[in-house]
Coordinates of C-alpha atoms in Angstrom, one line a residue:
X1 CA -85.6 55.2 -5.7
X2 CA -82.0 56.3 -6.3
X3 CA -81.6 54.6 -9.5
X4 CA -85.0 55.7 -10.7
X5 CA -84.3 59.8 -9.5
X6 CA -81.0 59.5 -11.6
X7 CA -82.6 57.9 -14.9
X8 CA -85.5 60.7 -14.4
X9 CA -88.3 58.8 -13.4
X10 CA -89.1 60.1 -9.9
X11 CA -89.2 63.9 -9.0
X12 CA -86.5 65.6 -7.6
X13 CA -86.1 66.8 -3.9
X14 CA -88.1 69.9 -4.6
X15 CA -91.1 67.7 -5.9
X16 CA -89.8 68.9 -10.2
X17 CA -88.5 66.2 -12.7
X18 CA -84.7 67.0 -13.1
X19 CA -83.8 68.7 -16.9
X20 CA -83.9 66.2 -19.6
X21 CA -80.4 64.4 -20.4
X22 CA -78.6 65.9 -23.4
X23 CA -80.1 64.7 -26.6
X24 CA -83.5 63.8 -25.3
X25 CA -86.5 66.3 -25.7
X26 CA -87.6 68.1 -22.9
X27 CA -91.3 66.6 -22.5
X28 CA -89.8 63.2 -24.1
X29 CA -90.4 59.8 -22.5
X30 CA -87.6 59.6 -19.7
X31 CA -88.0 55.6 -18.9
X32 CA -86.5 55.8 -22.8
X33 CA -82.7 55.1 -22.9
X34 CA -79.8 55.1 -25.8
X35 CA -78.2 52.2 -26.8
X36 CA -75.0 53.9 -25.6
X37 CA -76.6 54.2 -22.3
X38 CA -77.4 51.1 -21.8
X39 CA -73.8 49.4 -22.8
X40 CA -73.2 52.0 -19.9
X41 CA -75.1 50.9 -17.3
X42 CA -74.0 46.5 -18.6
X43 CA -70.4 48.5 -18.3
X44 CA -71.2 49.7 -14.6
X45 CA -72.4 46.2 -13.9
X46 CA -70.1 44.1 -15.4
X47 CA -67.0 46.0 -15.9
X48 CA -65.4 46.1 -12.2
X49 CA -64.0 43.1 -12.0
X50 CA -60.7 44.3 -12.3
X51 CA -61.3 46.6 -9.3
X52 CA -62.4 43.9 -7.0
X53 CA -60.7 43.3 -3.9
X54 CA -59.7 39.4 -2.7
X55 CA -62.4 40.6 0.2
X56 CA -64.7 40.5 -2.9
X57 CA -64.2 37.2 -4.1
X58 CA -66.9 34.6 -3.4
X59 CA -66.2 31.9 -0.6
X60 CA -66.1 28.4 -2.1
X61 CA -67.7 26.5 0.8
X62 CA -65.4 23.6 2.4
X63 CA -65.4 20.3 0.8
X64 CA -67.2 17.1 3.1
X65 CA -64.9 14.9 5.1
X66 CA -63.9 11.5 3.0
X67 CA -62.4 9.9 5.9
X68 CA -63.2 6.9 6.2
X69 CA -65.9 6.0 8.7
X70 CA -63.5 3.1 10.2
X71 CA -60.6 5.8 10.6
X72 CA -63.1 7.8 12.3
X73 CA -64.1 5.7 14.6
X74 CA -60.3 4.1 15.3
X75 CA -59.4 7.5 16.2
X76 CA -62.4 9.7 17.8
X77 CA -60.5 9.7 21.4
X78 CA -57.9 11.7 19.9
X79 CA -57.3 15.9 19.9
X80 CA -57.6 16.9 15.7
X81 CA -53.9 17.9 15.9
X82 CA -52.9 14.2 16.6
X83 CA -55.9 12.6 14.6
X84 CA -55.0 14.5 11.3
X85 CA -51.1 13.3 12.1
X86 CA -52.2 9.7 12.2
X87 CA -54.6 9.9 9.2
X88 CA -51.8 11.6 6.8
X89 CA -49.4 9.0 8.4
X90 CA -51.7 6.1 7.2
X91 CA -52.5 7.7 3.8
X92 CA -49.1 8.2 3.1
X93 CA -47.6 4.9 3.9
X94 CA -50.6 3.5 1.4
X95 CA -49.7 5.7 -1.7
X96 CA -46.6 5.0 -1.1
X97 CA -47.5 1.4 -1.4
X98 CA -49.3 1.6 -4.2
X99 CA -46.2 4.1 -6.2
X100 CA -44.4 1.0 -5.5
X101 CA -46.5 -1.5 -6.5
X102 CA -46.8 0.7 -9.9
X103 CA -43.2 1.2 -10.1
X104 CA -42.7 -2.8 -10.0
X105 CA -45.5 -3.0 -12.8
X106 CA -43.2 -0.9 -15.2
X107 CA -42.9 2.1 -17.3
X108 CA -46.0 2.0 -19.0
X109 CA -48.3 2.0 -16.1
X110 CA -46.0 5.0 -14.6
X111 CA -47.2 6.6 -18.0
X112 CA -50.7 6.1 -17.3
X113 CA -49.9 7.5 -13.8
X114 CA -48.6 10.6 -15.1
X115 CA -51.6 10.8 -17.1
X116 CA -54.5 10.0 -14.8
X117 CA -52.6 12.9 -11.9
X118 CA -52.3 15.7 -15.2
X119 CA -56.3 15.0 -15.9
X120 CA -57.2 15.2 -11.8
X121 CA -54.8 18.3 -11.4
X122 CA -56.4 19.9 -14.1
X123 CA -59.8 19.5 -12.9
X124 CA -59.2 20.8 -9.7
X125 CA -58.4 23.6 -10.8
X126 CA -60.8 24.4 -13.4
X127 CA -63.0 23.1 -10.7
X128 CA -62.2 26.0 -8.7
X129 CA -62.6 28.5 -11.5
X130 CA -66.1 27.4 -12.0
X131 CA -67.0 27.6 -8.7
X132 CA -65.6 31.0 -8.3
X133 CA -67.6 32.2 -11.7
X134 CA -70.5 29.8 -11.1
X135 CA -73.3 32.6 -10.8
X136 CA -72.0 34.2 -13.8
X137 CA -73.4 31.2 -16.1
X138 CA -70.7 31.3 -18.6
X139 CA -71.4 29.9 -21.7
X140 CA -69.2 26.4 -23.1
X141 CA -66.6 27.4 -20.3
X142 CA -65.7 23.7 -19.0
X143 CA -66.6 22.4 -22.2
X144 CA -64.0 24.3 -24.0
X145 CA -61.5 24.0 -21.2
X146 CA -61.9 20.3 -21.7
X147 CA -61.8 20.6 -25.1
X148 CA -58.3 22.3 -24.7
X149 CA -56.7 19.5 -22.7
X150 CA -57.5 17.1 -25.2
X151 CA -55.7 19.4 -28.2
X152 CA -52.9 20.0 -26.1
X153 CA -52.6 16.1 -24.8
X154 CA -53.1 15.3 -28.6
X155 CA -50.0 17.5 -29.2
X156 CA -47.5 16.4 -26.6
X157 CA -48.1 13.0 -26.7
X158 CA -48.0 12.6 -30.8
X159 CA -45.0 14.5 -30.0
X160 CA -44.1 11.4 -27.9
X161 CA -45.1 8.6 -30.1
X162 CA -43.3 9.9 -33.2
X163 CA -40.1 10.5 -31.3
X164 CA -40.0 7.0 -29.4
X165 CA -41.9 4.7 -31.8
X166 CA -40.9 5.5 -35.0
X167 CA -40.6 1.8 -35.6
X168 CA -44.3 0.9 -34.4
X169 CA -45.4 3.5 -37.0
X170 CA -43.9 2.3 -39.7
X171 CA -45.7 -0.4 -40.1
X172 CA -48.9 1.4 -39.5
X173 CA -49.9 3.2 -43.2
X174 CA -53.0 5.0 -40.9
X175 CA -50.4 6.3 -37.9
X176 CA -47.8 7.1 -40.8
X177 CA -50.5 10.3 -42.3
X178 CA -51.5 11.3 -38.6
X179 CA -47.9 11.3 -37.3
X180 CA -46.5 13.1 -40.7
X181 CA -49.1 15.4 -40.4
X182 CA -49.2 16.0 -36.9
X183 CA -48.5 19.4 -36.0
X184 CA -51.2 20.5 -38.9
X185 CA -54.0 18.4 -37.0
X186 CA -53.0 19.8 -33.7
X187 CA -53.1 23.2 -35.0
X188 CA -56.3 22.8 -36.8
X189 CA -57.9 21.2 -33.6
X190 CA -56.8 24.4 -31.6
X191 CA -58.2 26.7 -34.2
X192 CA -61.4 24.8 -34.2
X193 CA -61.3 25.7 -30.4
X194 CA -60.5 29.4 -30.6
X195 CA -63.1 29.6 -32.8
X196 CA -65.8 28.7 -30.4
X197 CA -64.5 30.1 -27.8
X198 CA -64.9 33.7 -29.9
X199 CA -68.3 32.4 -30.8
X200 CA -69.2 32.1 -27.6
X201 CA -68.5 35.7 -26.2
X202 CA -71.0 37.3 -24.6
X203 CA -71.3 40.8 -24.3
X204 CA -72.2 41.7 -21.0
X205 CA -69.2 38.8 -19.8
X206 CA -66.5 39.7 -22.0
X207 CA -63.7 40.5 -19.5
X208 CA -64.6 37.9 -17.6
X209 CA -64.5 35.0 -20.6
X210 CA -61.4 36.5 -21.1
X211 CA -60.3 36.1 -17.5
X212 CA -61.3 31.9 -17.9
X213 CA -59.6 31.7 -21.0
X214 CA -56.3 32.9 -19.7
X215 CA -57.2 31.0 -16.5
X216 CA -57.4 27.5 -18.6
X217 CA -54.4 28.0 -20.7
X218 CA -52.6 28.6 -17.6
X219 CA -53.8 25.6 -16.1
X220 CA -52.6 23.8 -19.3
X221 CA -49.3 25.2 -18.8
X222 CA -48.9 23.9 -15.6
X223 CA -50.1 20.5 -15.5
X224 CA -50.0 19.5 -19.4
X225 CA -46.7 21.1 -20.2
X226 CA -45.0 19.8 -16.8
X227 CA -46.1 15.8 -17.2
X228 CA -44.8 15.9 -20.9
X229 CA -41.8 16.7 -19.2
X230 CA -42.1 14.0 -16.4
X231 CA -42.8 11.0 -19.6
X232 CA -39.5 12.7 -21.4
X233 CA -37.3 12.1 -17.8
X234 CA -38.6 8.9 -17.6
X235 CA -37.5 7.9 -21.1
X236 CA -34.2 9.1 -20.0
X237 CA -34.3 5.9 -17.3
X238 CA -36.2 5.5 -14.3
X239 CA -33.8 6.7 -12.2
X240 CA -34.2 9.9 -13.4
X241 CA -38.1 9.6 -12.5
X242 CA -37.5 7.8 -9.4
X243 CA -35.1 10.3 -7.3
X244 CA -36.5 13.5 -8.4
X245 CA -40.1 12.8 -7.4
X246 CA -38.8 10.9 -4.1
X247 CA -36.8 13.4 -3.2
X248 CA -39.8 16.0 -3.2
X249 CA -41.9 13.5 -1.1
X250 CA -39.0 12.7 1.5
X251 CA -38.7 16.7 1.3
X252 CA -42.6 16.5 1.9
X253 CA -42.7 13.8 5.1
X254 CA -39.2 14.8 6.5
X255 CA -40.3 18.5 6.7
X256 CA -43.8 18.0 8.1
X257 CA -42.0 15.6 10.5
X258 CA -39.6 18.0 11.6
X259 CA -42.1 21.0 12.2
X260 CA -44.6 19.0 14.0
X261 CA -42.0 17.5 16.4
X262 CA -39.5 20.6 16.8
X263 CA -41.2 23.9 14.5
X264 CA -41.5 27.1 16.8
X265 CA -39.8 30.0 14.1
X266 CA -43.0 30.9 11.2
X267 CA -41.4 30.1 7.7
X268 CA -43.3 32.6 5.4
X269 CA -47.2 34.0 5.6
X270 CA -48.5 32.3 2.9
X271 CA -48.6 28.8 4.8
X272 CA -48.1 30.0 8.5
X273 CA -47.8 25.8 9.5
X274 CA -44.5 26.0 7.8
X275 CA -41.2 26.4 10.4
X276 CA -37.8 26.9 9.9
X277 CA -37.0 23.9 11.8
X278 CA -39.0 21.7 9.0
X279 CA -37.8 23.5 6.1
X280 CA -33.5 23.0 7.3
X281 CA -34.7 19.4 8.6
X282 CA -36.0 18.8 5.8
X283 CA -33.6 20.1 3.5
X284 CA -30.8 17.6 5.3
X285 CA -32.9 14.4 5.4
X286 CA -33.4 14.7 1.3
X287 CA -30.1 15.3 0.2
X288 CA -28.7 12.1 2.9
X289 CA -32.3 9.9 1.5
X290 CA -31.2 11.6 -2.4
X291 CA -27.7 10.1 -1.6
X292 CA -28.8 6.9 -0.5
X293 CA -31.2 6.1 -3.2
X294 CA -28.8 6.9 -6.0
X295 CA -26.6 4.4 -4.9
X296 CA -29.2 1.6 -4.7
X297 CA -30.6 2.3 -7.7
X298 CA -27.4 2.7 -9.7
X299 CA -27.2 -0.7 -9.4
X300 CA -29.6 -2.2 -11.7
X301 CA -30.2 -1.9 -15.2
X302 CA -33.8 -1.8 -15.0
X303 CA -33.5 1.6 -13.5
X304 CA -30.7 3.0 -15.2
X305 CA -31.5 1.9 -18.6
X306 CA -33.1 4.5 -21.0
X307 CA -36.8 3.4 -21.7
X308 CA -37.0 2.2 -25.5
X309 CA -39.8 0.1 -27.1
X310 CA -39.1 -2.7 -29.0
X311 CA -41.8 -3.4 -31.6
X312 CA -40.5 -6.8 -32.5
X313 CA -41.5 -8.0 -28.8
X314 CA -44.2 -5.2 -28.7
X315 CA -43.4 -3.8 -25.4
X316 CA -40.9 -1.2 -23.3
X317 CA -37.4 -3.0 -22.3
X318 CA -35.2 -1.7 -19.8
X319 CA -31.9 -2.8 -21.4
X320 CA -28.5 -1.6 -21.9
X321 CA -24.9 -1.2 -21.0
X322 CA -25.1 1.7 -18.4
X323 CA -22.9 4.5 -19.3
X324 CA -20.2 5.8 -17.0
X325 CA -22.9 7.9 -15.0
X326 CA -23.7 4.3 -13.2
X327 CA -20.2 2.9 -12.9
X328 CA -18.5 3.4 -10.0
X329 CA -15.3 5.5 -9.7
X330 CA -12.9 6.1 -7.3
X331 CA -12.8 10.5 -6.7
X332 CA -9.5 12.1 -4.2
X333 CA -11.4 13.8 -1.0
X334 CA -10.6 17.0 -1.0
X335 CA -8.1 17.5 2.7
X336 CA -10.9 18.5 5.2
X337 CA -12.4 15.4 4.4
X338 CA -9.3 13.8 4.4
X339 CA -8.8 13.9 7.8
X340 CA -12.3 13.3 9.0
X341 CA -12.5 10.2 7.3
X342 CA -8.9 8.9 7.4
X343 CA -9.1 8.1 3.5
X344 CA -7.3 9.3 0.8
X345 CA -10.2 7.8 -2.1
X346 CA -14.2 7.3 -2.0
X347 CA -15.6 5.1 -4.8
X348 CA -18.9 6.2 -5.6
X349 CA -21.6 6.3 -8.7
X350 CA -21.3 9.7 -10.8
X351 CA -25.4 10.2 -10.6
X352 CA -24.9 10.5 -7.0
X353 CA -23.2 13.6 -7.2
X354 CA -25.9 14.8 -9.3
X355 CA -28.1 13.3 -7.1
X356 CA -26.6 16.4 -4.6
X357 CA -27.9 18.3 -6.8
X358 CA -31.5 17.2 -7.3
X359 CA -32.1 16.7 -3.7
X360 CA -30.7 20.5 -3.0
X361 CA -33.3 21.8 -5.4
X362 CA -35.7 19.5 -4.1
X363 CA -35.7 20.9 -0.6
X364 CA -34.9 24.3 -1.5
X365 CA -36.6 25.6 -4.4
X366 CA -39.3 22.6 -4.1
X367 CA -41.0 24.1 -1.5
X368 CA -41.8 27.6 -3.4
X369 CA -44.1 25.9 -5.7
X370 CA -46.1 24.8 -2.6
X371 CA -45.8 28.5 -1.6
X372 CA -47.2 29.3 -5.0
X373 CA -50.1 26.8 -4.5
X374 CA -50.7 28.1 -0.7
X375 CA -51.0 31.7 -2.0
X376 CA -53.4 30.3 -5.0
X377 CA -55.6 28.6 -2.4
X378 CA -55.3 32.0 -0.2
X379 CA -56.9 34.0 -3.1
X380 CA -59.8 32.1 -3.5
X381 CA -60.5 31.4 0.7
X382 CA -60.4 27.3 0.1
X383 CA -58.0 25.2 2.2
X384 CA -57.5 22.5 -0.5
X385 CA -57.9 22.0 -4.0
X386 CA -60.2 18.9 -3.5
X387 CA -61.0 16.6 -0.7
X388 CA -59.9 13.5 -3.0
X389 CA -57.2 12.3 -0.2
X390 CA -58.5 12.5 3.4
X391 CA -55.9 14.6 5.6
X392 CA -54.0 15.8 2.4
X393 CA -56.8 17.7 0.1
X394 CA -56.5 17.1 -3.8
X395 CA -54.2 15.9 -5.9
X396 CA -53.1 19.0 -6.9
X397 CA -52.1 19.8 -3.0
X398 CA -49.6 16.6 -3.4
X399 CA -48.1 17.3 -6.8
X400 CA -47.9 21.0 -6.5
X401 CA -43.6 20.7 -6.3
X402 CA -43.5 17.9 -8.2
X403 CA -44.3 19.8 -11.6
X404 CA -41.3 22.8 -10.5
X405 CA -39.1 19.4 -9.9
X406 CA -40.3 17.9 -13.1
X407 CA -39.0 21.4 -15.2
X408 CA -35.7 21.3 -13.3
X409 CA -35.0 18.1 -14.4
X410 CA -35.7 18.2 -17.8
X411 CA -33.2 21.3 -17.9
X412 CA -30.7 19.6 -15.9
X413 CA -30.7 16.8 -18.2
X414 CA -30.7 18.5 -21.1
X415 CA -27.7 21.2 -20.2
X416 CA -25.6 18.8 -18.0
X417 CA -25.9 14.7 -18.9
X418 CA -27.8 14.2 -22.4
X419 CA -25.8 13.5 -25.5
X420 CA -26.9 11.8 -28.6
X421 CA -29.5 9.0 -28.6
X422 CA -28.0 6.0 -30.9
X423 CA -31.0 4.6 -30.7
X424 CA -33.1 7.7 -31.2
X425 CA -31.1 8.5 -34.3
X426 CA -31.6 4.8 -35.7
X427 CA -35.5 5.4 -35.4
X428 CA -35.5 8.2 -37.9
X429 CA -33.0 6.7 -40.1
X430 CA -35.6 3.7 -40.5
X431 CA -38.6 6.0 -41.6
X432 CA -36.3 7.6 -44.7
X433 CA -36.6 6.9 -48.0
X434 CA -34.1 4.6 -49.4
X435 CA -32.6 7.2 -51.2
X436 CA -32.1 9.2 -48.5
X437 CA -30.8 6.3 -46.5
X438 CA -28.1 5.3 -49.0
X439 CA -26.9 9.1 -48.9
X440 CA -26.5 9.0 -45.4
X441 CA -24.7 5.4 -45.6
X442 CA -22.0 6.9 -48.1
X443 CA -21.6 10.3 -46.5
X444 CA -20.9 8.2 -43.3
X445 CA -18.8 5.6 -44.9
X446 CA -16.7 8.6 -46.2
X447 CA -16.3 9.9 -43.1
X448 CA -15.3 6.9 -41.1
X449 CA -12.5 6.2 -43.7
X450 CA -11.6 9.9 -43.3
X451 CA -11.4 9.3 -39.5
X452 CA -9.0 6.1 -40.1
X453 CA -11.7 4.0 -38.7
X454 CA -12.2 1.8 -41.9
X455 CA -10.3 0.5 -44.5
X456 CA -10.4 2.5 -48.2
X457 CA -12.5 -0.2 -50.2
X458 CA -9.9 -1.2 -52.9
X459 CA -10.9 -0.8 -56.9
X460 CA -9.9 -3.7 -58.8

């Protein structure tokens, strides 16, 4: 009746029709509206989503139990404190298993890995997005979303290919146009994207479209961008894969250990399960398990080695002379230590005093990322991105330090331990023209002899 009084279709109070708006005539048809009245009412409507409240937000309802009926069953005597300790105890000892069963099956199926946990990550939280927005019906939403991941995958990893297998494409005359014209493609392909998402605009969900766009490309940046980074430390050596992302899952363990056991002092709001007890436990167990693992797997090539593909062979080999980074060397203690350990010298593998490093920002700076995730979750009233791993949610709820780890990595290797790739460089002098290749071949012939290295050729 309210809305019907104010658009001048019922009496007023007295029992009179209230005076015509401005612009209409005074025995006009009131149930008769302007356009611009109506884009104001879709406006009313539609338009206050930037004033809603997290109270406001729908509830996504909880996801079923996949715990297996077995576990169930093994375990129904037990309180739900201790029976969701044993079923994250048992999950994690199998996918840590399996990491190691992948790990033994080499770099390429570690590849895939990274792969198959971007696409899950990203679908979680899409996932959430939709369910969010679901009454809205938004038109080609998860179909363009999808349709990003694939442009942007199609990006990085042609990035990838023409980087590290410059020699494969050679040979290829149909990977030779895509990869010369690769960043064109890509471009186009996200155009073509753009353009339906515009097309797709509707007007009465504009804002919110908008609000899913920036959602998706945000997504992108955190999962896509971050596991493009993961493949490019791994192609540094395995090691450089290895101790990062076990660092973060000792971190994990250690500090969920620690907190169950001993916790009693709240950490921060956002996950109030989280103690001070498990964040400093946890922050000494990874740098002594960082130290440790260094040192084991300093030792073998098939670690250390930087990941190249050899097309001759057609496959990934693990081959090299390690640099000095896996050596070991003998460093002075300084005199505290000294005296504690009644040694002058320690011998010790450089990469484990960068090790210090990774497993520091592993256990301090880690965490925040599952902060971030916690406060995400918080926002949108779910407890877990997915129920994909019984006791541990999604994917997403595993991996949500790992992609902060994988950045710091990336940077660390980039400022502090890369230099130039010989092997790198000698992939891009192959695809040259022979011309070009002969003027690098005297211009470096020139330079050697400047250097004293060779012999002037003698004219006879």
């Amino acid at each position: 009746m309210l809305e019907l009084r104010r658009r001048g279709g019922c009496p007023g109070p007295g029992g009179a029709a209230p005076p015509p708006r401005e612009g209409e005539a005074a025995g006009g048809d009131h149930e008769t509206e302007s356009t611009s009245d109506k884009e104001t009412d879709i406006d009313d409507r539609y338009g206050d989503l930037d004033s809603r409240t997290d109270s406001d937000i729908p509830e996504i309802l909880p996801s079923s139990d996949r715990t297996p009926e077995i576990l169930k069953n093994a375990l129904s005597g037990l309180s739900s404190r201790w029976k969701n300790w044993w079923i994250r105890g048992i999950l994690t000892l199998t996918m840590i298993s399996m990491f190691f069963l992948i790990i033994y099956m080499g770099s390429f199926m570690l590849m895939l890995l990274v792969l198959g946990i971007q696409v899950k990550c990203f679908h979680e939280i899409i996932t959430i997005g939709y369910r969010v927005y679901h009454s809205y019906d938004l038109p080609w939403f998860r179909t363009l979303s999808w349709y990003f991941l694939l442009c942007v995958n199609y990006f990085f990893y042609g990035e990838t290919v023409a980087d590290y297998f410059a020699t494969f494409v050679q040979r290829e005359e149909q990977l030779q146009f895509l990869i010369r014209y690769h960043r064109f493609i890509s471009f186009a392909l996200y155009l073509a994207g753009f353009c339906m998402f515009v097309l797709s605009l509707v007007k009465k969900h504009y804002r919110l479209q908008f609000y899913m766009f920036a959602w998706t490309h945000v997504t992108l940046l955190i999962t896509v961008t971050q596991s493009h980074l993961v493949i490019q430390n791994l192609f540094e050596g395995m090691i450089w894969f290895l101790v990062p992302i076990s660092s973060v899952i000792c971190n994990d363990i250690t500090a969920y250990l620690f907190g169950f056991f001993f916790g009693r002092t709240p950490l921060i709001k956002l996950s109030p399960k989280k103690t001070w007890e498990g964040f400093i436990g946890g922050f000494f167990s990874t740098v002594v398990f960082g130290f440790i693992a260094a040192y084991l797997l300093s030792k073998s090539q098939y670690f250390v080695c930087p990941v190249e593909y050899r097309s001759d062979i057609n496959s990934f080999v693990t081959e090299c002379e390690p640099s000095e980074l896996f050596q070991l060397q003998s460093y002075s203690l300084p005199p505290f230590l000294k005296a504690l350990l009644r040694r002058e010298t320690v011998t010790l593998y450089p990469f484990q005093i960068h090790s210090i490093a990774l497993s520091t920002f592993a256990s301090l700076i880690g965490p925040f990322g599952g902060f971030f995730a916690s406060g995400f979750k918080r926002a949108f009233k779910i407890k877990d991105f997915a129920n994909t791993i019984p006791g541990h949610g999604g994917i997403m709820d595993r991996f949500d330090c790992q992609y902060l780890m994988a950045t710091f990595v990336h940077v660390y290797i980039t400022s502090f331990i890369r230099g130039p790739n010989p092997s790198k460089v000698l992939q891009q002098l192959l695809v040259l023209q022979p011309e070009q290749q002969l003027n690098i071949y005297k211009t470096l012939k020139i330079h050697l002899i400047e250097k004293g290295i060779l012999q002037p050729t003698l004219k006879v």
